[in-house]
């Protein structure tokens, strides 16, 4: 007589409870977890450099030092640019307070001429604050700067991971021949994350350069700042384009008028929406392997856990969770198909058994 199995509903509830405990625990240590994940993603991104030196039998210290120096230079450059951008952004909004009041007055008069209730207009005006739009960009930049402010911790983490990278790579390579599910899942995670980062960075730089040129020609102040914001927001799925668009569009409205604001919106739509909707998916291919719904939910969850940095790292974090919880377990293949909206081919044995039945 078979022992009674644990009810599936109980397994699901315990799993959800465990996930909530882990997420809230990560949220409490986000000041450490955020830099740790960022360091892991950066080391994965530069691993081809180490592999290139290893293939040419370069000394071990070269395989460690060159990727480490590349990452440190990138961190220092980003920290400098973001710090300058945050300072400029903090002094930007007060300069346009009078212009904003003038636009509100003109808009209110126009709405009243159309027969809109004055009381309703006052409530709408009181609930709208342009500082919130600028604050979105400021919060995003501030969250990233908060990570870079712990630069010593980042450098130590990067150095430790770069030192461990050659040994970790050899361990993973030796495990692939034995078809260990977890090893294979981690290998796929690293490859998908690296491809996602490379492709997103290339297209993010292209979009940022085009945005800076367009903003400069339109005459929007601080075009370089908005280009940096566009590059960072390119890593945020689903809503990154909106986050990058709102601050410069609002600034164009306050600085010059509706025509310039519409020109900014049109330029961003042409450069970003077309690229991210039609070109980028063809280059990424199966690198992400997450459905649109799962991507959006991961954005919400990881932003809640790690703040603005979680929004930027939402895709790599979701890929890591997928590798550990789903890809490493052959019995969970159905879940992988569910979150990626792809059908899973049945195992060969199962096919033969059905055909022979």
Short mmCIF file of C-alpha atoms in Angstrom, two decimals:
data_model
loop_
_atom_site.label_atom_id
_atom_site.label_comp_id
_atom_site.label_asym_id
_atom_site.label_seq_id
_atom_site.Cartn_x
_atom_site.Cartn_y
_atom_site.Cartn_z
CA UNK A 1 0.00 0.00 0.00
CA UNK A 2 1.44 3.33 -1.05
CA UNK A 3 1.97 6.07 1.48
CA UNK A 4 -0.27 9.07 0.99
CA UNK A 5 1.53 11.83 -0.85
CA UNK A 6 1.67 15.44 0.28
CA UNK A 7 -1.18 17.47 -1.23
CA UNK A 8 -0.04 19.60 -4.14
CA UNK A 9 -1.87 22.64 -2.74
CA UNK A 10 0.21 22.39 0.44
CA UNK A 11 3.41 22.21 -1.61
CA UNK A 12 2.41 25.33 -3.54
CA UNK A 13 1.55 27.25 -0.36
CA UNK A 14 4.81 26.26 1.33
CA UNK A 15 6.72 27.24 -1.80
CA UNK A 16 5.05 30.65 -1.93
CA UNK A 17 5.70 31.19 1.78
CA UNK A 18 9.37 30.26 1.33
CA UNK A 19 9.69 32.61 -1.63
CA UNK A 20 8.19 35.48 0.38
CA UNK A 21 10.60 34.85 3.25
CA UNK A 22 13.57 34.87 0.87
CA UNK A 23 12.43 38.04 -0.92
CA UNK A 24 11.78 39.96 2.30
CA UNK A 25 15.11 38.74 3.66
CA UNK A 26 16.90 40.00 0.54
CA UNK A 27 15.08 43.31 0.92
CA UNK A 28 16.47 43.72 4.42
CA UNK A 29 20.04 43.19 3.17
CA UNK A 30 19.57 44.99 -0.17
CA UNK A 31 22.56 47.24 0.53
CA UNK A 32 24.75 44.14 0.26
CA UNK A 33 22.67 41.97 -2.08
CA UNK A 34 22.45 44.69 -4.73
CA UNK A 35 26.22 45.20 -5.14
CA UNK A 36 26.73 41.43 -4.93
CA UNK A 37 24.39 40.72 -7.84
CA UNK A 38 25.78 43.65 -9.82
CA UNK A 39 29.32 42.36 -9.33
CA UNK A 40 28.25 38.86 -10.45
CA UNK A 41 26.60 40.23 -13.59
CA UNK A 42 29.62 42.39 -14.43
CA UNK A 43 32.03 39.46 -14.01
CA UNK A 44 29.83 37.34 -16.29
CA UNK A 45 29.82 40.16 -18.84
CA UNK A 46 33.63 40.30 -19.10
CA UNK A 47 34.21 36.54 -18.90
CA UNK A 48 34.93 36.34 -22.68
CA UNK A 49 37.98 38.54 -22.06
CA UNK A 50 39.33 36.06 -19.54
CA UNK A 51 38.51 33.16 -21.87
CA UNK A 52 40.40 34.90 -24.70
CA UNK A 53 43.55 35.18 -22.57
CA UNK A 54 43.12 31.61 -21.28
CA UNK A 55 42.91 30.25 -24.84
CA UNK A 56 46.25 31.94 -25.58
CA UNK A 57 47.81 30.47 -22.41
CA UNK A 58 48.36 33.86 -20.80
CA UNK A 59 49.59 33.88 -17.18
CA UNK A 60 46.91 33.44 -14.54
CA UNK A 61 47.48 36.93 -13.15
CA UNK A 62 46.77 38.42 -16.59
CA UNK A 63 43.50 36.46 -16.82
CA UNK A 64 42.46 38.02 -13.51
CA UNK A 65 43.98 41.51 -13.75
CA UNK A 66 42.75 42.57 -17.19
CA UNK A 67 39.01 41.83 -16.63
CA UNK A 68 39.26 43.33 -13.14
CA UNK A 69 40.83 46.56 -14.44
CA UNK A 70 38.19 46.81 -17.16
CA UNK A 71 35.41 46.54 -14.59
CA UNK A 72 37.03 49.04 -12.21
CA UNK A 73 37.44 51.58 -15.02
CA UNK A 74 33.81 51.09 -16.04
CA UNK A 75 32.66 51.55 -12.44
CA UNK A 76 34.73 54.69 -11.92
CA UNK A 77 33.53 56.16 -15.22
CA UNK A 78 29.88 55.43 -14.47
CA UNK A 79 30.18 56.72 -10.91
CA UNK A 80 31.68 59.99 -12.16
CA UNK A 81 29.09 60.51 -14.89
CA UNK A 82 26.17 59.66 -12.62
CA UNK A 83 27.41 61.91 -9.83
CA UNK A 84 27.70 64.88 -12.18
CA UNK A 85 24.29 64.07 -13.66
CA UNK A 86 22.66 63.89 -10.22
CA UNK A 87 24.11 67.26 -9.20
CA UNK A 88 22.87 68.89 -12.40
CA UNK A 89 19.48 67.27 -12.01
CA UNK A 90 19.05 68.47 -8.43
CA UNK A 91 19.50 72.09 -9.52
CA UNK A 92 17.36 71.81 -12.63
CA UNK A 93 13.76 71.70 -11.39
CA UNK A 94 13.74 74.94 -9.30
CA UNK A 95 14.94 76.97 -12.30
CA UNK A 96 11.68 76.26 -14.15
CA UNK A 97 9.22 76.90 -11.32
CA UNK A 98 8.02 80.23 -12.77
CA UNK A 99 7.65 78.75 -16.24
CA UNK A 100 5.60 75.89 -14.84
CA UNK A 101 3.25 78.29 -13.04
CA UNK A 102 2.81 80.23 -16.27
CA UNK A 103 1.93 77.07 -18.18
CA UNK A 104 -0.57 76.09 -15.49
CA UNK A 105 -2.23 79.50 -15.69
CA UNK A 106 -2.48 79.36 -19.48
CA UNK A 107 -3.77 75.79 -19.41
CA UNK A 108 -6.36 76.59 -16.76
CA UNK A 109 -7.64 79.57 -18.75
CA UNK A 110 -7.90 77.46 -21.91
CA UNK A 111 -9.75 74.68 -20.07
CA UNK A 112 -12.18 77.16 -18.53
CA UNK A 113 -12.90 78.55 -22.00
CA UNK A 114 -13.94 75.04 -23.01
CA UNK A 115 -16.42 74.84 -20.14
CA UNK A 116 -14.43 72.63 -17.75
CA UNK A 117 -15.33 73.05 -14.07
CA UNK A 118 -12.93 75.29 -12.18
CA UNK A 119 -13.13 73.12 -9.04
CA UNK A 120 -12.23 70.01 -11.02
CA UNK A 121 -9.31 71.85 -12.61
CA UNK A 122 -7.98 72.94 -9.23
CA UNK A 123 -8.03 69.38 -7.93
CA UNK A 124 -6.21 68.15 -11.03
CA UNK A 125 -3.58 70.88 -10.81
CA UNK A 126 -3.01 70.24 -7.11
CA UNK A 127 -2.44 66.54 -7.77
CA UNK A 128 0.08 67.18 -10.57
CA UNK A 129 3.65 67.97 -9.70
CA UNK A 130 6.29 68.15 -12.45
CA UNK A 131 8.91 67.48 -9.82
CA UNK A 132 7.62 63.91 -9.67
CA UNK A 133 8.58 63.37 -13.31
CA UNK A 134 12.06 64.72 -12.75
CA UNK A 135 12.07 62.77 -9.49
CA UNK A 136 11.68 59.49 -11.40
CA UNK A 137 15.00 60.10 -13.13
CA UNK A 138 16.56 61.41 -9.93
CA UNK A 139 15.44 58.35 -7.98
CA UNK A 140 16.81 56.00 -10.62
CA UNK A 141 20.15 57.78 -10.80
CA UNK A 142 20.27 58.12 -7.02
CA UNK A 143 19.66 54.42 -6.52
CA UNK A 144 22.51 53.51 -8.84
CA UNK A 145 24.78 56.10 -7.22
CA UNK A 146 23.91 54.56 -3.85
CA UNK A 147 25.47 51.33 -5.06
CA UNK A 148 28.51 53.07 -6.47
CA UNK A 149 28.95 54.95 -3.19
CA UNK A 150 29.93 51.59 -1.73
CA UNK A 151 32.74 51.52 -4.23
CA UNK A 152 35.15 49.77 -1.88
CA UNK A 153 32.68 46.90 -1.39
CA UNK A 154 32.15 46.67 -5.14
CA UNK A 155 35.88 46.56 -5.84
CA UNK A 156 36.44 43.85 -3.23
CA UNK A 157 33.57 41.76 -4.61
CA UNK A 158 34.82 42.15 -8.16
CA UNK A 159 38.36 41.21 -7.19
CA UNK A 160 37.17 38.12 -5.30
CA UNK A 161 34.96 36.99 -8.18
CA UNK A 162 37.66 37.63 -10.78
CA UNK A 163 40.10 35.55 -8.71
CA UNK A 164 37.57 32.72 -8.45
CA UNK A 165 36.46 32.91 -12.10
CA UNK A 166 39.14 30.60 -13.60
CA UNK A 167 38.53 27.86 -11.03
CA UNK A 168 34.74 28.24 -11.28
CA UNK A 169 34.95 27.97 -15.05
CA UNK A 170 37.00 24.75 -14.84
CA UNK A 171 34.56 23.24 -12.33
CA UNK A 172 31.57 24.04 -14.53
CA UNK A 173 33.35 22.72 -17.62
CA UNK A 174 34.18 19.42 -15.90
CA UNK A 175 30.58 19.03 -14.79
CA UNK A 176 29.05 19.52 -18.25
CA UNK A 177 30.26 16.11 -19.46
CA UNK A 178 28.31 14.40 -16.69
CA UNK A 179 25.10 16.25 -17.67
CA UNK A 180 24.58 17.63 -14.19
CA UNK A 181 21.32 19.58 -14.46
CA UNK A 182 22.37 22.37 -12.11
CA UNK A 183 25.72 22.87 -13.86
CA UNK A 184 24.05 23.01 -17.24
CA UNK A 185 21.43 25.45 -15.93
CA UNK A 186 24.09 27.78 -14.52
CA UNK A 187 25.98 27.60 -17.81
CA UNK A 188 22.87 28.61 -19.73
CA UNK A 189 22.24 31.40 -17.24
CA UNK A 190 25.74 32.80 -17.80
CA UNK A 191 25.46 32.61 -21.60
CA UNK A 192 21.99 34.15 -21.70
CA UNK A 193 22.92 36.91 -19.27
CA UNK A 194 26.08 37.75 -21.20
CA UNK A 195 24.24 37.89 -24.51
CA UNK A 196 21.44 39.98 -23.00
CA UNK A 197 23.93 42.46 -21.52
CA UNK A 198 26.02 42.77 -24.68
CA UNK A 199 23.06 43.25 -27.03
CA UNK A 200 21.23 45.60 -24.63
CA UNK A 201 24.38 47.68 -24.11
CA UNK A 202 25.09 48.01 -27.83
CA UNK A 203 21.54 49.06 -28.68
CA UNK A 204 21.37 51.20 -25.53
CA UNK A 205 24.46 53.12 -26.64
CA UNK A 206 23.04 53.57 -30.13
CA UNK A 207 19.74 54.87 -28.74
CA UNK A 208 21.51 57.11 -26.23
CA UNK A 209 23.71 58.69 -28.92
CA UNK A 210 20.74 59.28 -31.22
CA UNK A 211 18.73 60.72 -28.31
CA UNK A 212 21.55 63.09 -27.36
CA UNK A 213 21.88 64.31 -30.95
CA UNK A 214 18.11 64.84 -31.26
CA UNK A 215 17.88 66.65 -27.91
CA UNK A 216 20.83 68.87 -28.83
CA UNK A 217 19.24 69.81 -32.16
CA UNK A 218 15.86 70.48 -30.51
CA UNK A 219 17.56 72.58 -27.85
CA UNK A 220 16.66 70.65 -24.70
CA UNK A 221 19.03 71.48 -21.81
CA UNK A 222 21.44 68.80 -20.52
CA UNK A 223 21.19 66.40 -23.47
CA UNK A 224 24.13 64.32 -22.21
CA UNK A 225 22.35 63.73 -18.92
CA UNK A 226 19.24 62.42 -20.69
CA UNK A 227 21.42 60.24 -22.89
CA UNK A 228 22.91 58.61 -19.79
CA UNK A 229 19.41 58.13 -18.40
CA UNK A 230 18.30 56.53 -21.70
CA UNK A 231 21.25 54.10 -21.55
CA UNK A 232 20.46 53.08 -17.97
CA UNK A 233 16.71 52.83 -18.61
CA UNK A 234 17.38 50.56 -21.59
CA UNK A 235 18.07 47.74 -19.10
CA UNK A 236 14.66 48.21 -17.47
CA UNK A 237 12.09 46.00 -19.22
CA UNK A 238 8.69 47.25 -20.36
CA UNK A 239 8.76 50.73 -18.77
CA UNK A 240 12.36 51.80 -19.37
CA UNK A 241 11.41 53.79 -22.45
CA UNK A 242 8.77 55.77 -20.52
CA UNK A 243 11.20 56.51 -17.67
CA UNK A 244 13.78 57.80 -20.17
CA UNK A 245 11.21 59.90 -22.06
CA UNK A 246 9.28 61.70 -19.32
CA UNK A 247 12.02 63.96 -17.86
CA UNK A 248 13.39 65.39 -21.16
CA UNK A 249 9.87 65.76 -22.59
CA UNK A 250 8.75 67.65 -19.48
CA UNK A 251 11.87 69.81 -19.59
CA UNK A 252 11.31 70.58 -23.28
CA UNK A 253 7.75 71.70 -22.43
CA UNK A 254 8.94 73.96 -19.62
CA UNK A 255 11.90 75.33 -21.55
CA UNK A 256 10.41 75.94 -25.00
CA UNK A 257 6.81 74.81 -25.35
CA UNK A 258 4.49 72.14 -26.69
CA UNK A 259 6.12 71.96 -30.12
CA UNK A 260 9.52 71.03 -28.69
CA UNK A 261 7.93 68.51 -26.34
CA UNK A 262 6.21 66.79 -29.27
CA UNK A 263 9.49 66.75 -31.19
CA UNK A 264 11.19 65.01 -28.23
CA UNK A 265 8.39 62.44 -28.01
CA UNK A 266 8.56 61.79 -31.76
CA UNK A 267 12.35 61.37 -31.68
CA UNK A 268 12.24 58.95 -28.76
CA UNK A 269 9.44 56.93 -30.35
CA UNK A 270 11.36 56.60 -33.62
CA UNK A 271 14.71 55.74 -31.99
CA UNK A 272 13.61 53.60 -29.06
CA UNK A 273 10.25 51.97 -29.82
CA UNK A 274 11.25 50.88 -33.31
CA UNK A 275 14.58 49.53 -32.05
CA UNK A 276 13.22 47.71 -29.01
CA UNK A 277 10.08 46.40 -30.72
CA UNK A 278 11.43 45.25 -34.08
CA UNK A 279 15.24 45.08 -34.12
CA UNK A 280 16.31 44.14 -30.58
CA UNK A 281 14.18 40.95 -30.27
CA UNK A 282 15.78 39.52 -33.43
CA UNK A 283 19.27 39.89 -31.93
CA UNK A 284 18.34 38.65 -28.48
CA UNK A 285 16.48 35.61 -29.80
CA UNK A 286 16.14 33.04 -27.02
CA UNK A 287 18.64 34.80 -24.73
CA UNK A 288 15.98 35.92 -22.26
CA UNK A 289 13.38 33.17 -22.63
CA UNK A 290 10.80 34.95 -20.44
CA UNK A 291 7.27 35.86 -21.42
CA UNK A 292 6.12 39.48 -21.39
CA UNK A 293 3.97 38.92 -18.30
CA UNK A 294 6.77 37.25 -16.35
CA UNK A 295 9.18 40.02 -17.38
CA UNK A 296 6.82 42.69 -16.09
CA UNK A 297 6.17 40.82 -12.84
CA UNK A 298 9.92 40.33 -12.33
CA UNK A 299 10.38 44.08 -12.75
CA UNK A 300 7.86 44.74 -9.96
CA UNK A 301 9.27 42.08 -7.63
CA UNK A 302 12.95 42.95 -7.98
CA UNK A 303 12.29 46.68 -7.75
CA UNK A 304 10.45 46.01 -4.49
CA UNK A 305 13.34 43.88 -3.21
CA UNK A 306 16.41 45.87 -4.32
CA UNK A 307 15.01 49.28 -5.25
CA UNK A 308 16.05 51.07 -8.49
CA UNK A 309 18.99 48.71 -8.94
CA UNK A 310 16.56 45.80 -8.91
CA UNK A 311 14.72 47.35 -11.86
CA UNK A 312 17.98 47.49 -13.84
CA UNK A 313 18.96 43.92 -12.90
CA UNK A 314 15.44 42.46 -13.20
CA UNK A 315 16.21 40.29 -16.24
CA UNK A 316 19.53 38.83 -14.96
CA UNK A 317 17.98 38.18 -11.54
CA UNK A 318 14.99 36.42 -13.11
CA UNK A 319 17.31 34.34 -15.29
CA UNK A 320 19.27 33.32 -12.19
CA UNK A 321 16.10 32.37 -10.30
CA UNK A 322 14.89 30.41 -13.35
CA UNK A 323 18.22 28.55 -13.56
CA UNK A 324 18.21 27.62 -9.87
CA UNK A 325 14.53 26.74 -9.46
CA UNK A 326 13.38 25.48 -12.87
CA UNK A 327 16.17 24.72 -15.33
CA UNK A 328 18.11 22.69 -12.76
CA UNK A 329 15.13 20.33 -12.24
CA UNK A 330 14.14 18.22 -15.28
CA UNK A 331 10.74 17.58 -13.70
CA UNK A 332 10.02 21.33 -13.78
CA UNK A 333 10.27 21.62 -17.57
CA UNK A 334 6.55 22.39 -17.74
CA UNK A 335 7.11 25.48 -15.57
CA UNK A 336 9.90 26.66 -17.88
CA UNK A 337 7.54 26.34 -20.84
CA UNK A 338 4.84 28.21 -18.93
CA UNK A 339 6.95 31.28 -18.11
CA UNK A 340 8.51 31.41 -21.56
CA UNK A 341 5.35 30.64 -23.57
CA UNK A 342 7.18 27.91 -25.48
CA UNK A 343 6.15 24.31 -25.93
CA UNK A 344 8.49 21.68 -24.53
CA UNK A 345 9.26 18.60 -26.59
CA UNK A 346 8.54 15.39 -24.67
CA UNK A 347 11.47 13.14 -23.79
CA UNK A 348 12.43 10.51 -26.35
CA UNK A 349 11.51 7.68 -23.98
CA UNK A 350 8.07 9.06 -23.41
CA UNK A 351 7.48 9.38 -27.14
CA UNK A 352 8.52 5.78 -27.80
CA UNK A 353 6.32 4.49 -24.99
CA UNK A 354 3.30 6.31 -26.37
CA UNK A 355 3.96 5.10 -29.88
CA UNK A 356 4.34 1.51 -28.70
CA UNK A 357 1.21 1.55 -26.60
#
